[in-house]
Amino acid sequence: MDISHIEHLGIAVKSIEAHLPYYENVLGLKCYNIEVVADQKVKTAFFKVGQTKIELLEPTSEDSTIAKFIEKKGEGVHHIAFAVPDVAEALAEVEAKGVQLIDKAPRGGAEGLNIAFLHPKSTGSVLTELCMPGSN
């Protein structure tokens, strides 16, 4: 697989607004984008650190995967996302190597990315996202 860089680290939080002062006032980062991804029932906030981003993930519904994650494990690191040139090709490659997939095909994500997740049961308990710029 051709990974170019860590695209972002996803961090599950109960409230983006409650965490903004830490990232902006303490770390000196600037939140450059907040958006709701309705089909994933999540609100996201992004910060750039060099080429890598930090994505805060706030659930917008009690039945969202982020709400369930926070309920089970608390706030904290949710996933790591790797940039690849072709998500569909990368999915086929890792599946052929025995990795269990959450997404069988790429889907739309925040910031217009095409994304897909690998199951943590196959990735050393780390939820792994593969992503690339979308065509929109």
mmCIF file with all atom_site columns, C-alpha atoms in Angstrom:
data_model
loop_
_atom_site.group_PDB
_atom_site.id
_atom_site.type_symbol
_atom_site.label_atom_id
_atom_site.label_alt_id
_atom_site.label_comp_id
_atom_site.label_asym_id
_atom_site.label_entity_id
_atom_site.label_seq_id
_atom_site.pdbx_PDB_ins_code
_atom_site.Cartn_x
_atom_site.Cartn_y
_atom_site.Cartn_z
_atom_site.occupancy
_atom_site.B_iso_or_equiv
_atom_site.pdbx_formal_charge
_atom_site.auth_seq_id
_atom_site.auth_comp_id
_atom_site.auth_asym_id
_atom_site.auth_atom_id
_atom_site.pdbx_PDB_model_num
ATOM 1   C CA . MET A 1 1   ? 0.000   0.000   0.000  1.00 0.00 ? 1   MET A CA 1
ATOM 2   C CA . ASP A 1 2   ? 1.258   3.472   -0.842 1.00 0.00 ? 2   ASP A CA 1
ATOM 3   C CA . ILE A 1 3   ? 0.660   5.644   2.268  1.00 0.00 ? 3   ILE A CA 1
ATOM 4   C CA . SER A 1 4   ? 1.899   9.190   1.752  1.00 0.00 ? 4   SER A CA 1
ATOM 5   C CA . HIS A 1 5   ? 1.301   10.545  5.260  1.00 0.00 ? 5   HIS A CA 1
ATOM 6   C CA . ILE A 1 6   ? -0.939  10.537  8.310  1.00 0.00 ? 6   ILE A CA 1
ATOM 7   C CA . GLU A 1 7   ? -3.905  12.549  7.050  1.00 0.00 ? 7   GLU A CA 1
ATOM 8   C CA . HIS A 1 8   ? -5.429  13.084  10.473 1.00 0.00 ? 8   HIS A CA 1
ATOM 9   C CA . LEU A 1 9   ? -5.959  11.784  13.978 1.00 0.00 ? 9   LEU A CA 1
ATOM 10  C CA . GLY A 1 10  ? -9.602  11.557  15.032 1.00 0.00 ? 10  GLY A CA 1
ATOM 11  C CA . ILE A 1 11  ? -10.375 12.428  18.648 1.00 0.00 ? 11  ILE A CA 1
ATOM 12  C CA . ALA A 1 12  ? -13.815 11.724  20.116 1.00 0.00 ? 12  ALA A CA 1
ATOM 13  C CA . VAL A 1 13  ? -15.161 14.508  22.344 1.00 0.00 ? 13  VAL A CA 1
ATOM 14  C CA . LYS A 1 14  ? -18.489 15.223  24.001 1.00 0.00 ? 14  LYS A CA 1
ATOM 15  C CA . SER A 1 15  ? -18.295 18.913  23.038 1.00 0.00 ? 15  SER A CA 1
ATOM 16  C CA . ILE A 1 16  ? -16.083 20.586  20.456 1.00 0.00 ? 16  ILE A CA 1
ATOM 17  C CA . GLU A 1 17  ? -16.705 23.984  22.062 1.00 0.00 ? 17  GLU A CA 1
ATOM 18  C CA . ALA A 1 18  ? -15.447 22.695  25.425 1.00 0.00 ? 18  ALA A CA 1
ATOM 19  C CA . HIS A 1 19  ? -12.178 21.529  23.827 1.00 0.00 ? 19  HIS A CA 1
ATOM 20  C CA . LEU A 1 20  ? -11.483 24.517  21.537 1.00 0.00 ? 20  LEU A CA 1
ATOM 21  C CA . PRO A 1 21  ? -9.723  26.561  24.283 1.00 0.00 ? 21  PRO A CA 1
ATOM 22  C CA . TYR A 1 22  ? -7.148  23.799  24.803 1.00 0.00 ? 22  TYR A CA 1
ATOM 23  C CA . TYR A 1 23  ? -6.304  23.441  21.114 1.00 0.00 ? 23  TYR A CA 1
ATOM 24  C CA . GLU A 1 24  ? -6.414  27.172  20.342 1.00 0.00 ? 24  GLU A CA 1
ATOM 25  C CA . ASN A 1 25  ? -5.280  28.929  23.538 1.00 0.00 ? 25  ASN A CA 1
ATOM 26  C CA . VAL A 1 26  ? -2.901  26.343  24.995 1.00 0.00 ? 26  VAL A CA 1
ATOM 27  C CA . LEU A 1 27  ? -1.498  24.634  21.887 1.00 0.00 ? 27  LEU A CA 1
ATOM 28  C CA . GLY A 1 28  ? -1.822  27.717  19.664 1.00 0.00 ? 28  GLY A CA 1
ATOM 29  C CA . LEU A 1 29  ? -3.581  25.872  16.830 1.00 0.00 ? 29  LEU A CA 1
ATOM 30  C CA . LYS A 1 30  ? -6.331  27.460  14.756 1.00 0.00 ? 30  LYS A CA 1
ATOM 31  C CA . CYS A 1 31  ? -9.603  25.679  14.081 1.00 0.00 ? 31  CYS A CA 1
ATOM 32  C CA . TYR A 1 32  ? -10.045 26.241  10.359 1.00 0.00 ? 32  TYR A CA 1
ATOM 33  C CA . ASN A 1 33  ? -13.174 24.185  9.672  1.00 0.00 ? 33  ASN A CA 1
ATOM 34  C CA . ILE A 1 34  ? -16.220 22.995  11.601 1.00 0.00 ? 34  ILE A CA 1
ATOM 35  C CA . GLU A 1 35  ? -18.797 20.931  9.735  1.00 0.00 ? 35  GLU A CA 1
ATOM 36  C CA . VAL A 1 36  ? -21.564 18.437  10.360 1.00 0.00 ? 36  VAL A CA 1
ATOM 37  C CA . VAL A 1 37  ? -21.460 15.130  8.510  1.00 0.00 ? 37  VAL A CA 1
ATOM 38  C CA . ALA A 1 38  ? -25.155 14.295  8.805  1.00 0.00 ? 38  ALA A CA 1
ATOM 39  C CA . ASP A 1 39  ? -25.047 10.708  7.536  1.00 0.00 ? 39  ASP A CA 1
ATOM 40  C CA . GLN A 1 40  ? -22.359 9.864   10.121 1.00 0.00 ? 40  GLN A CA 1
ATOM 41  C CA . LYS A 1 41  ? -24.180 11.757  12.901 1.00 0.00 ? 41  LYS A CA 1
ATOM 42  C CA . VAL A 1 42  ? -21.065 13.723  13.797 1.00 0.00 ? 42  VAL A CA 1
ATOM 43  C CA . LYS A 1 43  ? -19.847 17.303  14.013 1.00 0.00 ? 43  LYS A CA 1
ATOM 44  C CA . THR A 1 44  ? -16.164 17.765  13.190 1.00 0.00 ? 44  THR A CA 1
ATOM 45  C CA . ALA A 1 45  ? -13.565 20.465  13.873 1.00 0.00 ? 45  ALA A CA 1
ATOM 46  C CA . PHE A 1 46  ? -10.167 20.524  12.173 1.00 0.00 ? 46  PHE A CA 1
ATOM 47  C CA . PHE A 1 47  ? -6.749  21.863  13.145 1.00 0.00 ? 47  PHE A CA 1
ATOM 48  C CA . LYS A 1 48  ? -3.568  21.655  11.037 1.00 0.00 ? 48  LYS A CA 1
ATOM 49  C CA . VAL A 1 49  ? -0.258  20.548  12.506 1.00 0.00 ? 49  VAL A CA 1
ATOM 50  C CA . GLY A 1 50  ? 2.193   20.579  9.615  1.00 0.00 ? 50  GLY A CA 1
ATOM 51  C CA . GLN A 1 51  ? 0.826   18.246  6.952  1.00 0.00 ? 51  GLN A CA 1
ATOM 52  C CA . THR A 1 52  ? -1.299  16.343  9.492  1.00 0.00 ? 52  THR A CA 1
ATOM 53  C CA . LYS A 1 53  ? -4.678  17.375  10.853 1.00 0.00 ? 53  LYS A CA 1
ATOM 54  C CA . ILE A 1 54  ? -6.388  16.788  14.163 1.00 0.00 ? 54  ILE A CA 1
ATOM 55  C CA . GLU A 1 55  ? -10.103 16.084  13.802 1.00 0.00 ? 55  GLU A CA 1
ATOM 56  C CA . LEU A 1 56  ? -12.348 16.518  16.827 1.00 0.00 ? 56  LEU A CA 1
ATOM 57  C CA . LEU A 1 57  ? -15.472 14.359  16.541 1.00 0.00 ? 57  LEU A CA 1
ATOM 58  C CA . GLU A 1 58  ? -18.594 15.321  18.482 1.00 0.00 ? 58  GLU A CA 1
ATOM 59  C CA . PRO A 1 59  ? -21.679 13.092  18.261 1.00 0.00 ? 59  PRO A CA 1
ATOM 60  C CA . THR A 1 60  ? -24.844 14.763  17.001 1.00 0.00 ? 60  THR A CA 1
ATOM 61  C CA . SER A 1 61  ? -27.037 11.827  18.028 1.00 0.00 ? 61  SER A CA 1
ATOM 62  C CA . GLU A 1 62  ? -27.044 9.375   20.933 1.00 0.00 ? 62  GLU A CA 1
ATOM 63  C CA . ASP A 1 63  ? -26.975 6.468   18.465 1.00 0.00 ? 63  ASP A CA 1
ATOM 64  C CA . SER A 1 64  ? -23.912 7.669   16.516 1.00 0.00 ? 64  SER A CA 1
ATOM 65  C CA . THR A 1 65  ? -20.757 5.571   16.503 1.00 0.00 ? 65  THR A CA 1
ATOM 66  C CA . ILE A 1 66  ? -18.908 8.421   18.247 1.00 0.00 ? 66  ILE A CA 1
ATOM 67  C CA . ALA A 1 67  ? -21.496 8.571   21.052 1.00 0.00 ? 67  ALA A CA 1
ATOM 68  C CA . LYS A 1 68  ? -21.192 4.806   21.497 1.00 0.00 ? 68  LYS A CA 1
ATOM 69  C CA . PHE A 1 69  ? -17.389 5.061   21.519 1.00 0.00 ? 69  PHE A CA 1
ATOM 70  C CA . ILE A 1 70  ? -17.438 7.774   24.210 1.00 0.00 ? 70  ILE A CA 1
ATOM 71  C CA . GLU A 1 71  ? -19.943 5.798   26.282 1.00 0.00 ? 71  GLU A CA 1
ATOM 72  C CA . LYS A 1 72  ? -17.751 2.693   26.128 1.00 0.00 ? 72  LYS A CA 1
ATOM 73  C CA . LYS A 1 73  ? -14.217 4.146   26.235 1.00 0.00 ? 73  LYS A CA 1
ATOM 74  C CA . GLY A 1 74  ? -14.561 7.809   27.153 1.00 0.00 ? 74  GLY A CA 1
ATOM 75  C CA . GLU A 1 75  ? -13.233 10.779  25.254 1.00 0.00 ? 75  GLU A CA 1
ATOM 76  C CA . GLY A 1 76  ? -9.927  10.340  23.464 1.00 0.00 ? 76  GLY A CA 1
ATOM 77  C CA . VAL A 1 77  ? -8.190  9.073   20.359 1.00 0.00 ? 77  VAL A CA 1
ATOM 78  C CA . HIS A 1 78  ? -10.755 7.390   18.121 1.00 0.00 ? 78  HIS A CA 1
ATOM 79  C CA . HIS A 1 79  ? -8.846  6.621   14.905 1.00 0.00 ? 79  HIS A CA 1
ATOM 80  C CA . ILE A 1 80  ? -5.801  7.247   12.753 1.00 0.00 ? 80  ILE A CA 1
ATOM 81  C CA . ALA A 1 81  ? -6.286  8.145   9.095  1.00 0.00 ? 81  ALA A CA 1
ATOM 82  C CA . PHE A 1 82  ? -3.728  7.443   6.402  1.00 0.00 ? 82  PHE A CA 1
ATOM 83  C CA . ALA A 1 83  ? -3.672  9.213   3.030  1.00 0.00 ? 83  ALA A CA 1
ATOM 84  C CA . VAL A 1 84  ? -3.562  6.826   0.069  1.00 0.00 ? 84  VAL A CA 1
ATOM 85  C CA . PRO A 1 85  ? -3.799  7.547   -3.660 1.00 0.00 ? 85  PRO A CA 1
ATOM 86  C CA . ASP A 1 86  ? -6.764  5.183   -4.200 1.00 0.00 ? 86  ASP A CA 1
ATOM 87  C CA . VAL A 1 87  ? -8.979  4.036   -1.325 1.00 0.00 ? 87  VAL A CA 1
ATOM 88  C CA . ALA A 1 88  ? -10.731 1.294   -3.329 1.00 0.00 ? 88  ALA A CA 1
ATOM 89  C CA . GLU A 1 89  ? -7.390  -0.166  -4.428 1.00 0.00 ? 89  GLU A CA 1
ATOM 90  C CA . ALA A 1 90  ? -6.021  -0.003  -0.867 1.00 0.00 ? 90  ALA A CA 1
ATOM 91  C CA . LEU A 1 91  ? -9.151  -1.754  0.469  1.00 0.00 ? 91  LEU A CA 1
ATOM 92  C CA . ALA A 1 92  ? -8.728  -4.576  -2.051 1.00 0.00 ? 92  ALA A CA 1
ATOM 93  C CA . GLU A 1 93  ? -5.058  -4.924  -1.115 1.00 0.00 ? 93  GLU A CA 1
ATOM 94  C CA . VAL A 1 94  ? -5.596  -5.116  2.647  1.00 0.00 ? 94  VAL A CA 1
ATOM 95  C CA . GLU A 1 95  ? -8.615  -7.419  2.290  1.00 0.00 ? 95  GLU A CA 1
ATOM 96  C CA . ALA A 1 96  ? -6.474  -9.790  0.200  1.00 0.00 ? 96  ALA A CA 1
ATOM 97  C CA . LYS A 1 97  ? -4.022  -9.793  3.124  1.00 0.00 ? 97  LYS A CA 1
ATOM 98  C CA . GLY A 1 98  ? -6.775  -10.916 5.505  1.00 0.00 ? 98  GLY A CA 1
ATOM 99  C CA . VAL A 1 99  ? -7.734  -7.578  7.057  1.00 0.00 ? 99  VAL A CA 1
ATOM 100 C CA . GLN A 1 100 ? -11.393 -7.302  8.092  1.00 0.00 ? 100 GLN A CA 1
ATOM 101 C CA . LEU A 1 101 ? -13.093 -4.264  6.536  1.00 0.00 ? 101 LEU A CA 1
ATOM 102 C CA . ILE A 1 102 ? -15.782 -2.057  8.023  1.00 0.00 ? 102 ILE A CA 1
ATOM 103 C CA . ASP A 1 103 ? -16.346 -0.395  4.642  1.00 0.00 ? 103 ASP A CA 1
ATOM 104 C CA . LYS A 1 104 ? -16.259 -2.580  1.524  1.00 0.00 ? 104 LYS A CA 1
ATOM 105 C CA . ALA A 1 105 ? -16.150 0.530   -0.694 1.00 0.00 ? 105 ALA A CA 1
ATOM 106 C CA . PRO A 1 106 ? -15.153 4.171   -0.208 1.00 0.00 ? 106 PRO A CA 1
ATOM 107 C CA . ARG A 1 107 ? -17.765 6.631   1.036  1.00 0.00 ? 107 ARG A CA 1
ATOM 108 C CA . GLY A 1 108 ? -17.906 10.369  1.557  1.00 0.00 ? 108 GLY A CA 1
ATOM 109 C CA . GLY A 1 109 ? -16.425 11.895  4.686  1.00 0.00 ? 109 GLY A CA 1
ATOM 110 C CA . ALA A 1 110 ? -15.660 15.312  6.167  1.00 0.00 ? 110 ALA A CA 1
ATOM 111 C CA . GLU A 1 111 ? -13.800 17.860  4.050  1.00 0.00 ? 111 GLU A CA 1
ATOM 112 C CA . GLY A 1 112 ? -14.925 16.098  0.874  1.00 0.00 ? 112 GLY A CA 1
ATOM 113 C CA . LEU A 1 113 ? -12.645 13.102  1.409  1.00 0.00 ? 113 LEU A CA 1
ATOM 114 C CA . ASN A 1 114 ? -13.371 9.594   0.176  1.00 0.00 ? 114 ASN A CA 1
ATOM 115 C CA . ILE A 1 115 ? -12.897 7.344   3.197  1.00 0.00 ? 115 ILE A CA 1
ATOM 116 C CA . ALA A 1 116 ? -13.092 3.739   4.369  1.00 0.00 ? 116 ALA A CA 1
ATOM 117 C CA . PHE A 1 117 ? -12.411 2.095   7.713  1.00 0.00 ? 117 PHE A CA 1
ATOM 118 C CA . LEU A 1 118 ? -10.556 -1.093  8.603  1.00 0.00 ? 118 LEU A CA 1
ATOM 119 C CA . HIS A 1 119 ? -11.843 -3.116  11.556 1.00 0.00 ? 119 HIS A CA 1
ATOM 120 C CA . PRO A 1 120 ? -9.780  -2.775  14.746 1.00 0.00 ? 120 PRO A CA 1
ATOM 121 C CA . LYS A 1 121 ? -9.947  -6.564  15.217 1.00 0.00 ? 121 LYS A CA 1
ATOM 122 C CA . SER A 1 122 ? -7.515  -6.772  12.276 1.00 0.00 ? 122 SER A CA 1
ATOM 123 C CA . THR A 1 123 ? -5.382  -3.711  13.013 1.00 0.00 ? 123 THR A CA 1
ATOM 124 C CA . GLY A 1 124 ? -4.013  -4.216  16.510 1.00 0.00 ? 124 GLY A CA 1
ATOM 125 C CA . SER A 1 125 ? -7.092  -2.633  18.115 1.00 0.00 ? 125 SER A CA 1
ATOM 126 C CA . VAL A 1 126 ? -6.527  0.687   16.315 1.00 0.00 ? 126 VAL A CA 1
ATOM 127 C CA . LEU A 1 127 ? -9.456  1.881   14.214 1.00 0.00 ? 127 LEU A CA 1
ATOM 128 C CA . THR A 1 128 ? -7.784  2.737   10.896 1.00 0.00 ? 128 THR A CA 1
ATOM 129 C CA . GLU A 1 129 ? -9.160  5.002   8.195  1.00 0.00 ? 129 GLU A CA 1
ATOM 130 C CA . LEU A 1 130 ? -7.910  5.203   4.620  1.00 0.00 ? 130 LEU A CA 1
ATOM 131 C CA . CYS A 1 131 ? -8.669  8.424   2.793  1.00 0.00 ? 131 CYS A CA 1
ATOM 132 C CA . MET A 1 132 ? -8.060  10.412  -0.356 1.00 0.00 ? 132 MET A CA 1
ATOM 133 C CA . PRO A 1 133 ? -9.388  13.661  -1.800 1.00 0.00 ? 133 PRO A CA 1
ATOM 134 C CA . GLY A 1 134 ? -12.898 13.271  -3.210 1.00 0.00 ? 134 GLY A CA 1
ATOM 135 C CA . SER A 1 135 ? -13.938 14.101  -6.723 1.00 0.00 ? 135 SER A CA 1
ATOM 136 C CA . ASN A 1 136 ? -16.337 16.856  -5.660 1.00 0.00 ? 136 ASN A CA 1
#
